[in-house]
Structures are given as C-alpha cells and as structure tokens.
Amino acid sequence: EEEEVKLALVQLIGELSPMKIGPSFGWNMSSDPCTDKWHGVSCDSKLQSVRKIVLDRFNLTGVLNATSLCKAKSLSVLSLNDNNVGGEIQQEISNCRYLTHLYLSGNRFSGNLPANISQLSNLKRLDISNNDFSNQIPDMSRISGLLSFLAQNNHLSGEIPKFDFSNLQEFNVSNNNLSGPIPHVVGHFNESSFSGNLELCGQPLSNPCPMLTPPPPKKESKRSSKKEFLIYSGFFVAGLIVAVIIAVKFLKKNLPKGEKTNVKKGVVDSRTDKSSGTSSEFKNRSEYSITSGESGKGSSSLVVLASAVMNGLKFEDLLQSPAELVGRGKNGSLYKVIVDEGVTLAVKRIKDWGMTRVDFEKRMERMDQVKHPNVMPIVAYYCSKQEKLLVYEFQHNGSLFQLLHESQNGQLFDWGSRINVAASIAQALAFMHEELRDDGIAHGNLKSSNILLNKDMDPYISEYGLMVVESHQNQSILSQSDSFKNNNPSKTRAYSTFKVDIYGFGVILLELLTGKLVQNSGIDLTRWVHSVVKEEWTAEVFDKTLISEGANEERMVNLLQVALKCINPSPDARPNINQVAIMIISIKEEEDKSLCSET
Ligand SMILES: Nc1ncnc2c1ncn2[C@@H]1O[C@H](COP(=O)(O)OP(=O)(O)OP(=O)(O)O)[C@@H](O)[C@H]1O
C-alpha cells in the first residue's frame, strides 16, 4: 500500500484503541498492510491495495475516523461488529466509494445516519443494528443494488423512507421509534421486520392505519396485468406458430417461381456470391437482383425522399455503379455504392421483411417526418415484390463498433468523447421514442455497429425504422396514445421493444466503458460486468486506456450504474430513455464543469 494509506490506517486504528494487540497484529508504519498481512486486513492480490477490514469482537472503543478510513480507496468491506465504537458516522464515509459491505452492528454509534450515505452507490449490505442511532432514516433509494438494510434495535424515528423492497433480501427496522404507514412490503417481509415501533401502522402489522393516513399503494393491478400478459403471450405464440406454418406453405408454393425469374443482364445474383460477409472486393455492378419484368419501371420505383440531398437519383444510377459488399447483418446485406465522384451511398438490401409494400411506404414516409441531427436520414427507398432497398449516405468514418474494437491507427477515443457520444445517442433516442411512441416504432436492433460516425465524428443512429410492427398492434397503439401501461398484449409488445432499445443502449454504454466486445448478443459482456461488480471489483471493468488517461473514476462508476440499470433482466425495472438521458447529461455536465475548472 502507499505510505499515505498506511499512515491513515495507523491513525484509524489509533483512534479505535484496540485492546488485543499482539506481535502479529501489524497496523504500524514499519510494516505493510498487504505484504505483512495486518490483522483483519485483506488485500487485492494484483493491485496490493486494502480491500477488506474485518475487526469483529475486538473490544474497539474509540470513534471511526471516516476520513482516514476512506484513504484506502479500494476498500469494499468494513466490518466492526460487536465492539464498543461510539460517536456519529461522519459524512466523509461517502468518500469510500467502492464500499459494498458496511457492518457496524452491536456498537454504540449514535446520532444521525448521514444523508450522504446514499452516495455509496455500490453498497449492497448495510447493518447498523443494535446501536444508538436516532432521527430519520435517510432516503437510500438511489442505491439501486442494496440487498440488506438491518437497523433493528436503535432509536430511529420518522417514517420509513423509500426502498426498493422487491430488490431487498433482508430488511429489519424493528424496535425503533418509527411512525406512519408501512410501505407495500407484503410478500417480501413480515411482521418481525417492523414490530416494536409503536406508531407504525398498516400491513404486515396488525394495527391498521387511521382513516386519514393514505393507504400504501397496492400492487394487485400490476400482478394481474402480469398474469394477463402471460395469457396473452400464450395466444400470441400460438398465433405466431399458425402464421409461420401458413407462411411456409405459401412460400413453398410461390418462391421457386419468383427466384427463377431472369436476373437483369449484368447484375450478379446474390445466390452465386460466395464472398464472406466482409468482402472488400469491388463488383462491377451492384448485386441487387431485380427481375427483368420489373426493370422497366425500376426508375419510377425508387423514391428519393424530399429532404434528401440526392436530388435526381435514379434506380439505374444504383444499378450501374460499382458496389462493394460491406457486410451482412441480421436485417440484410449492406453495399457501398459510388454513384458519382464524391457521392458514396450505403444501400441496405433488406431480407425477409414481413411488411407489405403499402406498410413499407407508409413507414418510410413516417420516418421522413421524424428527423434528429443524430439519427441517420434515409435518402431513398425502393420497393418491389422481390426487393426492398434503403439508401443512406455512406459514412466514411465507420461505426462506433469499429472505433472501439477495430481501430488500428491508435485513434484516441478519450473519456470526454465517449461521454459525449453516450449523451448524444441518449438524447437522439429519447427524441425518437417520444415521436414514434404512438406508432409503436422503436429501433429494435440498437448496437454499436448501428451507430455511425459522421465527418465530424458525431454519432448517427442508423437503421431506425426497420423494426417490424404488426398492423393490429399499430392500431391499438394509435387508439390509445397515452402510455403503454395497460393490459393490451400488443401494446405490451411494443412497450417491450422500447425496453429492448434501453437494453441495447445499456450494452453500448458497457462497450464505451470497458472497450470490450459484446459477443453473443451482449450476453457475455453483461455477464462479465455483472460478475466483476458482484465480486466488488468495480474498478476492474473499465477500459485500461481510460484508466491510464486519468479519466474520472467517480463519473465512470456513475455511468456504469446507468448501464447496469439499462441491462436489468426485467424490462419493467429498466428506466425509460428520458430518465437515462437525464442521468447521462448530468454526468456529462459534471465532466464539462471539471474541464472548465482545470483550464
Ligand atoms: N451508412 C453507412 N455508412 C458506412 N458504413 C455503414 C453504413 N451503414 C452500415 N454500415 C456498416 O456496414 C456494416 C454492415 O452493416 P449492416 O447494417 O448490414 O450490418 P450490422 O449492423 O452488422 O447488422 P444488422 O443488419 O443487424 O444491423 C456494419 O459494419 C455497419 O457499421
């Protein structure tokens, strides 16, 4: 450990006046807490920094100097159970940012539990039971990962503040002076968690609240809506199976004929293309196979959107220009097409899109009405029986995925730029969700390869609008424009696709923070981050280049907290995009402020 930390810890133990000091106790300036294994201290084996201090039943009698304690920056566990430590918990405890377990049970701590304990955003277990704490319990609802709050046998007063009871595994405030109604905890905690508070009322205690006290909100409706959701999901799945069977029969009948129709002279049929998904080879002509029957009306079928800079673009222009297959994704293949000198387009050939021509055209018109500077506009579209094409401007600076994972020229992607990218995407997504909520159109496939960088290296969300919405679903959403919170299964589906975007955005945040690849649709990265955070090694997740650049750890941890909220396995528990945008903008403002004060 560093000398400064060692000194602080020696000071800390001095103020706690331990009685049982033997030769193996350590805790002095002539030894090291990690290499010389001070009593009760565990260290991180790689970084050689103090992670745990456990001094239970040591007859400690003094006070806890939080300033000294938190000099040990990587401290995650402090356990001083069953001693005689007194005085208040100083508010400097909030500097122990990586603290996950704080066990202070069975001491003589008194006064308030400081309000800024809520800044310990990594805290999982807090045990202050069997002390002399008084006054109100601070609001700790900001600590999203809190699993235990044990505060029985104190003198705490006032009402029970907000907690996420569905997340808590342990909760006990029995034998205090708390008053007022108990929040809705039925099903999570029983009477023993609340007994011994004369003025507490409502379930699970047997004394009902007086009529004037508003009863705690009931959760029955949510449960029944969940039940209905499951029932409707069942119908939906069954319907889907029937639809697939019909579609397969229909395709078997019709597809061979359609596929065998002549391919326009000079146009390469995609089925003969053996290139892997990322061929850089130029083809003389484009690969979009239109049938000879359609080629005549090709030019009239390409709709160049009014707002596009590409006036006068013809379908022939696309066909006759050299095209390069850039990649094949979930939604189809993407070609780079150089139409004219200085004009390069990206043409997306959409595969298997279960949308009628009319719906497709409607969708394109709608997308043309909703514009945001960080959402890639559609230049043109083409629609025939066999083919659906979308035309975008080609972005030479590539995607966020490439910048993070494939950048070979050591391109610097510093913390400031990463937070700017995160804030811009969040704001753009918030705008799109707001505008297209009633249409039920979320992105549906948000990932770092769909975030492109324009010539100023500003992010562009690409492929917004490709998500398929069933028409009856559309209808139901339009007829109830307000919110998605009702039991209609199709609305629930659209609502959940918006929540899928939140998940996708959370994974992008994880990529920005860790610099690591997602793999397997995000599962590996999210699992890894969860496991590291669970093991209380939060600082280990961050991209090493950010650490060596000296990026502010507190703000990185704050952004990580946002990401973890977004990737919550339960869609309902994820925040909405407005909440996400607000959280990220406030982190960005902090960052901007700190830059101003530095210069
Ligand atoms: N307008 C564009 N300009 C430059 N590159 C683009 C453009 N649009 C997409 N790309 C890049 O082309 C590659 C292939 O894109 P494509 O959208 O087909 O696949 P994907 O994003 O990997 O998958 P998906 O089909 O699921 O979106 C990706 O690397 C993507 O970043």
XYZ file of C-alpha atoms and ligand atoms in Angstrom:
630
model
C 0.000 0.000 0.000
C 1.002 3.604 -0.457
C 2.603 5.349 2.518
C -0.294 7.819 2.723
C -2.835 4.984 3.053
C -0.670 3.190 5.602
C -0.410 6.349 7.683
C -4.171 6.894 7.514
C -4.863 3.316 8.624
C -2.407 3.566 11.517
C -4.231 6.746 12.571
C -7.579 4.959 12.199
C -6.618 2.085 14.456
C -5.092 4.529 16.951
C -8.495 6.196 17.335
C -10.244 2.848 17.703
C -7.947 1.897 20.625
C -7.800 -1.871 20.193
C -7.112 -3.817 23.364
C -5.938 -7.120 21.926
C -2.715 -6.121 20.202
C -0.195 -8.908 19.884
C 3.032 -9.231 17.895
C 1.148 -10.460 14.812
C -1.296 -7.556 14.853
C 0.657 -5.296 12.482
C -1.038 -1.920 11.846
C 2.214 0.048 12.244
C 4.371 2.163 9.951
C 7.222 -0.331 9.850
C 5.126 -2.995 8.089
C 2.834 -3.159 5.077
C -0.880 -3.972 5.436
C -0.816 -6.283 2.398
C 2.591 -7.923 2.232
C 2.905 -8.190 6.041
C -0.748 -9.212 6.450
C -2.029 -6.835 9.101
C -4.595 -8.438 11.375
C -8.103 -8.260 9.867
C -6.893 -6.801 6.588
C -7.309 -8.472 3.182
C -5.816 -7.076 0.037
C -6.354 -7.259 -3.652
C -3.661 -9.659 -4.821
C -2.978 -7.847 -8.103
C -3.066 -4.236 -7.029
C -1.791 -4.795 -3.488
C -4.364 -2.436 -2.035
C -6.594 -2.870 1.009
C -9.999 -4.297 0.163
C -11.387 -5.654 3.416
C -11.058 -4.669 7.056
C -12.735 -7.104 9.438
C -12.236 -6.388 13.147
C -15.317 -8.016 14.729
C -15.363 -8.558 18.520
C -12.094 -6.776 19.107
C -13.205 -4.617 22.006
C -12.609 -1.471 19.974
C -13.753 1.529 21.971
C -12.982 4.820 20.215
C -14.502 6.506 17.184
C -14.476 5.698 13.495
C -12.416 8.257 11.574
C -14.053 8.110 8.146
C -11.530 10.499 6.571
C -8.680 8.132 7.442
C -10.686 5.043 6.552
C -11.585 6.238 3.064
C -7.971 6.971 2.189
C -7.958 3.244 1.445
C -9.606 3.881 -1.888
C -10.321 0.301 -2.892
C -11.907 -0.626 0.427
C -15.055 -2.597 -0.218
C -15.779 -4.317 3.099
C -15.678 -2.830 6.595
C -16.858 -4.987 9.435
C -16.657 -3.767 13.042
C -19.471 -5.893 14.505
C -19.721 -6.293 18.291
C -17.269 -3.716 19.556
C -17.802 -0.563 21.576
C -17.199 2.067 18.908
C -19.193 5.247 19.579
C -19.922 8.685 18.170
C -21.533 9.521 14.827
C -20.794 8.082 11.437
C -19.038 11.001 9.793
C -20.318 12.147 6.440
C -16.844 11.614 4.968
C -17.903 7.947 4.804
C -19.276 8.858 1.360
C -15.652 9.030 0.138
C -15.400 5.241 0.489
C -16.866 4.958 -2.987
C -16.252 1.268 -3.515
C -17.724 0.211 -0.203
C -20.132 -2.663 -0.753
C -20.492 -4.119 2.753
C -20.687 -1.986 5.882
C -21.249 -3.956 9.082
C -21.430 -1.884 12.274
C -23.834 -3.981 14.328
C -23.512 -4.161 18.118
C -21.648 -0.923 18.866
C -22.526 2.407 20.475
C -22.865 4.526 17.335
C -25.288 7.409 17.870
C -26.765 10.460 16.122
C -27.932 10.526 12.519
C -27.139 8.080 9.840
C -25.682 10.713 7.455
C -27.825 11.527 4.418
C -24.898 11.248 2.047
C -24.652 7.542 2.800
C -26.893 7.416 -0.281
C -23.803 8.372 -2.323
C -22.319 4.959 -1.599
C -23.793 3.725 -4.829
C -22.037 0.346 -4.690
C -23.384 -0.542 -1.270
C -25.020 -3.959 -1.076
C -25.305 -4.696 2.611
C -25.680 -2.199 5.451
C -26.030 -3.436 9.012
C -26.332 -0.755 11.720
C -28.460 -2.851 14.065
C -28.019 -2.798 17.857
C -26.655 0.735 18.184
C -27.965 4.080 19.441
C -28.766 5.735 16.117
C -31.582 8.291 16.264
C -33.569 10.588 13.932
C -34.730 9.781 10.413
C -33.509 7.056 8.120
C -32.109 8.825 5.039
C -33.506 8.108 1.594
C -31.313 5.383 0.133
C -33.434 4.627 -2.913
C -30.570 5.842 -5.135
C -28.525 2.804 -4.102
C -30.011 0.513 -6.689
C -28.113 -2.636 -5.714
C -28.875 -2.584 -1.968
C -29.667 -6.100 -0.740
C -29.771 -5.692 3.071
C -30.789 -2.914 5.386
C -30.637 -4.007 9.003
C -31.333 -1.273 11.562
C -33.216 -3.039 14.339
C -32.736 -2.051 17.962
C -31.906 1.654 17.582
C -33.860 4.860 18.285
C -34.679 5.785 14.696
C -37.762 7.943 14.213
C -39.926 9.414 11.439
C -41.447 7.485 8.537
C -39.813 4.630 6.660
C -38.327 6.194 3.508
C -38.497 4.738 0.010
C -36.659 1.433 -0.535
C -36.782 -0.934 -3.469
C -38.369 -3.697 -1.414
C -38.594 -6.079 -4.345
C -34.803 -5.998 -4.584
C -34.010 -6.241 -0.875
C -33.221 -9.656 0.548
C -33.073 -8.519 4.194
C -34.874 -5.633 5.852
C -35.342 -5.028 9.550
C -36.277 -1.830 11.374
C -37.906 -3.459 14.391
C -37.598 -1.931 17.862
C -37.162 1.725 16.917
C -39.426 4.796 17.245
C -40.646 4.810 13.653
C -44.115 6.068 12.792
C -46.610 6.298 9.930
C -47.719 3.793 7.312
C -45.544 0.876 6.276
C -44.829 0.865 2.524
C -46.133 -2.057 0.488
C -43.938 -4.974 1.561
C -46.445 -7.838 1.740
C -44.900 -10.868 0.089
C -41.410 -9.601 0.791
C -41.186 -9.002 4.555
C -43.307 -9.984 7.529
C -44.241 -8.506 10.892
C -40.901 -9.264 12.525
C -39.190 -6.679 10.301
C -41.391 -3.864 11.712
C -42.547 -4.862 15.216
C -41.615 -2.817 18.257
C -42.408 0.570 16.628
C -45.485 1.830 18.474
C -46.569 4.323 15.830
C -46.043 2.254 12.723
C -49.271 1.083 11.107
C -50.622 -0.991 8.236
C -49.708 -4.431 6.922
C -47.923 -6.645 7.819
C -48.530 -5.261 11.351
C -51.938 -5.909 12.840
C -52.750 -2.277 13.749
C -54.482 -0.608 10.817
C -53.634 2.955 9.796
C -56.142 5.677 10.798
C -58.555 6.719 8.044
C -56.735 9.984 7.356
C -53.480 8.252 6.505
C -53.459 7.355 2.827
C -53.066 3.596 2.438
C -49.873 2.427 0.771
C -50.297 1.830 -2.997
C -51.455 -1.671 -3.850
C -49.659 -3.767 -6.387
C -52.533 -6.072 -7.247
C -53.197 -4.448 -10.624
C -49.597 -4.958 -11.673
C -49.752 -8.599 -10.711
C -52.975 -9.192 -12.566
C -51.582 -7.372 -15.592
C -48.588 -9.695 -15.445
C -50.953 -12.669 -15.356
C -52.893 -11.304 -18.318
C -49.661 -10.622 -20.143
C -48.702 -14.269 -19.756
C -52.104 -15.422 -21.004
C -51.982 -13.082 -24.000
C -48.373 -14.077 -24.691
C -49.624 -17.658 -24.913
C -52.216 -16.626 -27.511
C -49.573 -14.642 -29.356
C -47.139 -17.549 -29.516
C -49.884 -19.909 -30.699
C -50.946 -17.354 -33.345
C -47.365 -16.969 -34.427
C -46.921 -20.707 -34.929
C -50.064 -20.846 -37.114
C -48.835 -17.811 -39.100
C -45.414 -19.417 -39.653
C -46.985 -22.659 -40.908
C -49.188 -20.722 -43.365
C -46.236 -18.589 -44.484
C -44.023 -21.654 -45.084
C -46.768 -23.318 -47.169
C -47.271 -20.126 -49.138
C -43.553 -19.678 -49.787
C -43.105 -23.297 -50.845
C -45.765 -22.680 -53.452
C -44.559 -19.317 -54.727
C -40.894 -18.795 -54.040
C -39.223 -21.103 -56.579
C -41.021 -19.384 -59.456
C -40.075 -15.902 -58.250
C -36.483 -16.851 -57.593
C -36.107 -18.405 -61.032
C -37.167 -15.310 -62.948
C -34.491 -13.731 -65.052
C -31.933 -11.595 -63.428
C -31.196 -8.353 -65.178
C -28.294 -8.566 -67.560
C -25.023 -7.749 -65.868
C -26.427 -7.931 -62.370
C -24.927 -10.583 -60.147
C -27.425 -12.829 -58.441
C -26.738 -12.847 -54.732
C -27.014 -16.662 -54.584
C -23.908 -17.009 -56.740
C -21.916 -14.736 -54.475
C -19.523 -16.777 -52.375
C -17.900 -13.869 -50.622
C -17.823 -13.881 -46.859
C -19.743 -11.171 -45.074
C -16.938 -8.667 -45.313
C -15.571 -8.861 -48.827
C -13.732 -5.729 -49.816
C -13.728 -6.716 -53.480
C -15.457 -4.336 -55.834
C -18.102 -5.675 -58.136
C -18.590 -4.054 -61.500
C -22.288 -3.844 -60.975
C -24.471 -3.868 -57.966
C -25.859 -7.124 -56.626
C -29.484 -6.197 -56.199
C -31.328 -8.676 -58.320
C -34.415 -7.199 -59.851
C -36.396 -9.239 -62.291
C -36.481 -8.322 -65.941
C -40.184 -7.691 -65.653
C -39.568 -5.006 -63.085
C -36.509 -3.428 -64.577
C -38.536 -1.286 -66.896
C -40.296 0.511 -64.113
C -37.225 0.476 -61.873
C -36.536 4.168 -62.031
C -40.056 5.089 -61.085
C -39.998 2.730 -58.069
C -37.051 4.377 -56.416
C -38.459 7.022 -54.140
C -35.982 9.745 -53.323
C -37.201 11.411 -50.185
C -37.943 15.102 -50.418
C -35.495 16.106 -47.749
C -32.584 14.178 -49.307
C -29.593 15.993 -50.720
C -29.515 13.461 -53.557
C -31.934 15.084 -55.990
C -32.338 13.284 -59.291
C -31.010 9.921 -58.095
C -32.295 7.106 -60.311
C -32.536 3.403 -59.693
C -30.310 2.872 -62.774
C -27.664 5.002 -61.073
C -27.577 2.477 -58.262
C -27.559 -0.494 -60.611
C -24.844 0.795 -62.886
C -22.487 1.994 -60.183
C -19.748 -0.191 -58.739
C -20.843 -1.759 -55.480
C -18.878 -3.328 -52.680
C -20.406 -5.711 -50.181
C -19.542 -4.232 -46.797
C -21.254 -6.760 -44.601
C -24.228 -8.945 -43.921
C -26.236 -8.357 -40.792
C -29.414 -9.580 -39.177
C -31.588 -7.407 -41.384
C -29.804 -7.982 -44.685
C -26.693 -7.008 -46.645
C -25.076 -3.624 -46.929
C -23.353 -2.310 -50.055
C -21.115 0.669 -50.554
C -22.065 2.229 -53.884
C -20.054 5.010 -55.520
C -22.676 6.724 -57.634
C -20.715 9.676 -58.776
C -17.446 11.264 -57.888
C -17.827 12.428 -54.327
C -21.186 10.704 -53.824
C -20.992 7.434 -51.976
C -24.104 5.714 -50.767
C -24.831 2.825 -48.446
C -27.539 0.575 -49.829
C -29.198 -1.805 -47.433
C -30.894 -4.752 -49.040
C -33.450 -5.885 -46.532
C -34.105 -9.565 -46.177
C -37.247 -11.352 -45.054
C -39.113 -8.271 -44.054
C -42.646 -9.283 -43.260
C -44.176 -5.978 -44.304
C -46.492 -5.227 -47.187
C -45.492 -2.702 -49.815
C -48.129 -0.239 -48.575
C -46.952 -0.542 -44.977
C -43.345 -0.187 -46.083
C -44.120 3.021 -47.988
C -46.101 4.382 -45.048
C -43.222 3.583 -42.749
C -40.722 5.356 -44.983
C -42.926 8.441 -45.157
C -43.293 8.454 -41.392
C -39.559 8.109 -40.893
C -39.006 11.017 -43.255
C -41.131 13.202 -40.959
C -39.132 12.446 -37.832
C -35.703 14.000 -38.036
C -32.970 14.382 -35.467
C -29.401 15.556 -36.133
C -28.054 12.348 -34.572
C -30.309 9.956 -36.470
C -29.225 8.958 -39.957
C -31.767 10.170 -42.511
C -32.995 7.844 -45.253
C -32.023 9.230 -48.678
C -34.245 6.979 -50.779
C -36.038 3.660 -50.806
C -37.042 1.096 -53.359
C -39.763 -1.453 -53.031
C -40.823 -4.288 -55.300
C -42.205 -7.777 -54.727
C -38.726 -9.261 -54.566
C -36.687 -6.456 -53.188
C -36.689 -3.784 -50.545
C -33.775 -1.371 -50.533
C -32.916 1.502 -48.269
C -30.396 4.122 -49.304
C -28.303 6.123 -46.836
C -25.269 8.342 -47.212
C -22.129 6.305 -46.738
C -20.232 7.334 -43.588
C -16.503 7.102 -44.206
C -15.597 7.297 -40.523
C -17.230 3.938 -39.892
C -19.154 2.788 -36.866
C -18.766 3.054 -33.121
C -18.072 -0.671 -33.157
C -15.095 -0.139 -35.473
C -13.822 2.805 -33.475
C -13.915 0.833 -30.226
C -12.823 -2.568 -31.397
C -11.095 -2.349 -34.756
C -9.278 0.962 -34.724
C -5.713 0.132 -35.728
C -4.135 3.533 -36.049
C -4.258 4.080 -32.321
C -7.066 6.563 -32.778
C -7.621 8.204 -29.440
C -11.127 7.766 -28.143
C -10.883 9.501 -24.822
C -13.300 9.602 -21.936
C -14.628 13.069 -22.850
C -15.503 11.897 -26.364
C -17.096 8.702 -25.054
C -19.383 10.547 -22.658
C -20.305 12.981 -25.472
C -21.208 10.066 -27.740
C -23.276 8.463 -24.954
C -25.143 11.722 -24.286
C -25.837 12.385 -27.988
C -27.193 8.887 -28.591
C -29.338 9.049 -25.449
C -30.826 12.391 -26.481
C -31.470 11.248 -30.042
C -33.095 8.036 -28.833
C -35.219 9.973 -26.334
C -36.439 12.173 -29.194
C -37.241 9.204 -31.443
C -39.027 7.257 -28.694
C -41.129 10.296 -27.865
C -42.036 10.995 -31.511
C -42.691 7.398 -32.505
C -44.205 6.032 -29.313
C -47.744 6.210 -30.672
C -46.635 4.442 -33.855
C -45.031 1.722 -31.737
C -41.751 2.091 -33.656
C -38.679 1.550 -31.524
C -35.265 0.904 -33.064
C -35.301 -2.774 -32.198
C -31.681 -3.512 -33.143
C -29.605 -0.917 -31.329
C -25.919 -1.856 -31.199
C -22.543 -0.267 -31.760
C -22.354 -1.276 -35.454
C -25.583 0.666 -35.976
C -24.050 3.823 -34.537
C -22.117 5.504 -37.332
C -19.758 8.429 -37.095
C -20.254 11.343 -39.436
C -17.484 13.530 -40.852
C -17.319 15.499 -37.576
C -17.153 12.218 -35.635
C -20.619 12.889 -34.207
C -22.706 9.751 -33.733
C -25.585 8.860 -36.039
C -28.122 6.215 -35.056
C -28.551 4.167 -38.210
C -31.413 1.913 -39.339
C -34.066 3.473 -37.139
C -37.415 2.418 -38.561
C -36.527 -1.073 -39.712
C -38.386 -2.674 -36.860
C -41.484 -4.556 -37.897
C -44.712 -3.548 -36.180
C -47.761 -5.703 -36.779
C -50.626 -3.699 -38.190
C -53.139 -4.608 -35.471
C -50.505 -3.626 -32.951
C -50.146 -0.287 -34.698
C -53.866 0.199 -34.499
C -54.114 -0.437 -30.809
C -51.254 1.877 -30.081
C -52.718 4.666 -32.152
C -56.066 4.368 -30.476
C -54.585 4.805 -27.029
C -51.937 7.383 -27.458
C -51.150 7.984 -23.845
C -48.988 5.418 -22.160
C -48.266 1.737 -22.518
C -49.274 0.825 -19.031
C -52.343 -1.274 -19.678
C -53.131 -4.861 -20.231
C -53.325 -4.873 -24.012
C -50.877 -7.557 -25.149
C -49.922 -5.865 -28.423
C -49.217 -2.636 -26.594
C -47.181 -4.589 -24.117
C -45.138 -5.982 -27.014
C -44.446 -2.535 -28.465
C -43.655 -1.270 -24.983
C -41.215 -4.115 -24.517
C -39.445 -3.267 -27.806
C -38.824 0.221 -26.456
C -37.374 -1.510 -23.398
C -35.250 -3.662 -25.732
C -33.730 -0.401 -27.014
C -32.867 0.536 -23.426
C -31.094 -2.793 -23.052
C -29.238 -2.256 -26.350
C -28.210 1.208 -25.250
C -27.019 -0.170 -21.898
C -24.782 -2.621 -23.743
C -23.371 0.239 -25.855
C -22.582 2.068 -22.596
C -20.777 -1.041 -21.353
C -18.751 -1.151 -24.580
C -17.825 2.519 -24.131
C -16.781 1.920 -20.519
C -14.964 -1.379 -20.916
C -13.719 -1.189 -24.514
C -14.648 -4.882 -24.677
C -16.532 -6.788 -27.368
C -20.120 -7.779 -26.755
C -20.193 -11.269 -28.297
C -23.334 -13.386 -28.344
C -25.838 -10.552 -28.470
C -24.459 -8.851 -25.426
C -24.694 -11.806 -23.068
C -21.012 -12.324 -22.482
C -20.104 -8.711 -21.781
C -23.060 -8.123 -19.485
C -22.360 -11.369 -17.602
C -18.731 -10.467 -17.190
C -19.524 -6.964 -15.923
C -22.117 -8.344 -13.511
C -19.693 -10.904 -12.143
C -16.907 -8.351 -11.664
C -19.228 -5.863 -9.973
C -20.685 -8.629 -7.778
C -17.198 -9.576 -6.673
C -16.718 -5.934 -5.662
C -14.005 -5.291 -8.231
C -15.886 -2.489 -9.946
C -12.755 -0.558 -10.962
C -11.537 -3.634 -12.872
C -14.232 -3.337 -15.562
C -13.044 -0.055 -17.026
C -11.083 0.206 -20.248
C -7.399 0.360 -19.336
C -6.856 3.244 -21.755
C -9.410 5.281 -19.787
C -7.662 4.482 -16.506
C -4.249 5.439 -17.861
C -5.692 8.623 -19.346
C -6.747 9.551 -15.801
C -10.477 9.562 -16.558
C -12.554 10.455 -13.532
C -13.450 7.190 -11.783
C -16.473 8.541 -9.979
C -18.104 9.582 -13.220
C -17.186 6.258 -14.838
C -18.815 4.438 -11.903
C -21.873 6.676 -12.282
C -22.133 5.817 -15.982
C -21.678 2.142 -15.125
C -24.607 2.424 -12.717
C -26.744 3.807 -15.554
C -25.633 0.962 -17.831
C -26.472 -1.648 -15.177
C -29.952 -0.155 -14.746
C -30.459 -0.338 -18.529
C -29.462 -4.005 -18.743
C -31.683 -5.105 -15.864
C -33.050 -8.519 -16.935
C -36.552 -7.350 -16.081
C -37.728 -4.868 -18.758
C -40.091 -3.197 -16.280
C -37.214 -2.390 -13.969
C -35.275 -0.619 -16.714
C -35.572 3.167 -16.756
C -37.168 4.874 -19.736
C -34.967 6.700 -22.195
C -35.805 10.140 -20.777
C -34.581 9.083 -17.360
C -31.458 7.594 -18.941
C -30.773 10.775 -20.932
C -31.153 12.959 -17.819
C -28.705 10.788 -15.849
C -26.117 10.831 -18.634
C -26.421 14.547 -19.278
C -25.815 15.257 -15.610
C -22.641 13.103 -15.708
C -21.557 14.955 -18.861
C -22.223 18.327 -17.203
C -20.064 17.282 -14.242
C -17.344 16.328 -16.696
C -17.650 19.631 -18.587
C -17.553 21.560 -15.281
C -14.403 19.772 -14.170
C -12.747 20.547 -17.531
C -13.616 24.235 -17.140
C -12.163 24.361 -13.629
C -8.970 22.651 -14.820
C -8.347 25.196 -17.594
N -24.339 4.357 -43.939
C -23.273 3.619 -43.640
N -22.042 4.095 -43.901
C -20.947 3.367 -43.603
N -20.984 2.131 -43.035
C -22.189 1.616 -42.752
C -23.387 2.328 -43.041
N -24.426 1.574 -42.622
C -23.887 0.452 -42.095
N -22.564 0.457 -42.179
C -21.618 -0.592 -41.731
O -21.742 -1.695 -42.605
C -21.601 -2.926 -41.897
C -22.778 -3.831 -42.228
O -23.938 -3.179 -41.826
P -25.306 -3.913 -41.576
O -26.261 -2.908 -41.049
O -25.690 -4.664 -42.776
O -24.930 -5.000 -40.507
P -24.940 -4.960 -38.935
O -25.118 -3.578 -38.393
O -23.733 -5.696 -38.508
O -26.189 -5.839 -38.644
P -27.762 -5.539 -38.692
O -28.309 -5.966 -40.004
O -28.230 -6.416 -37.581
O -27.978 -4.078 -38.454
C -21.523 -2.559 -40.430
O -20.181 -2.587 -40.047
C -22.014 -1.129 -40.370
O -21.381 -0.413 -39.330
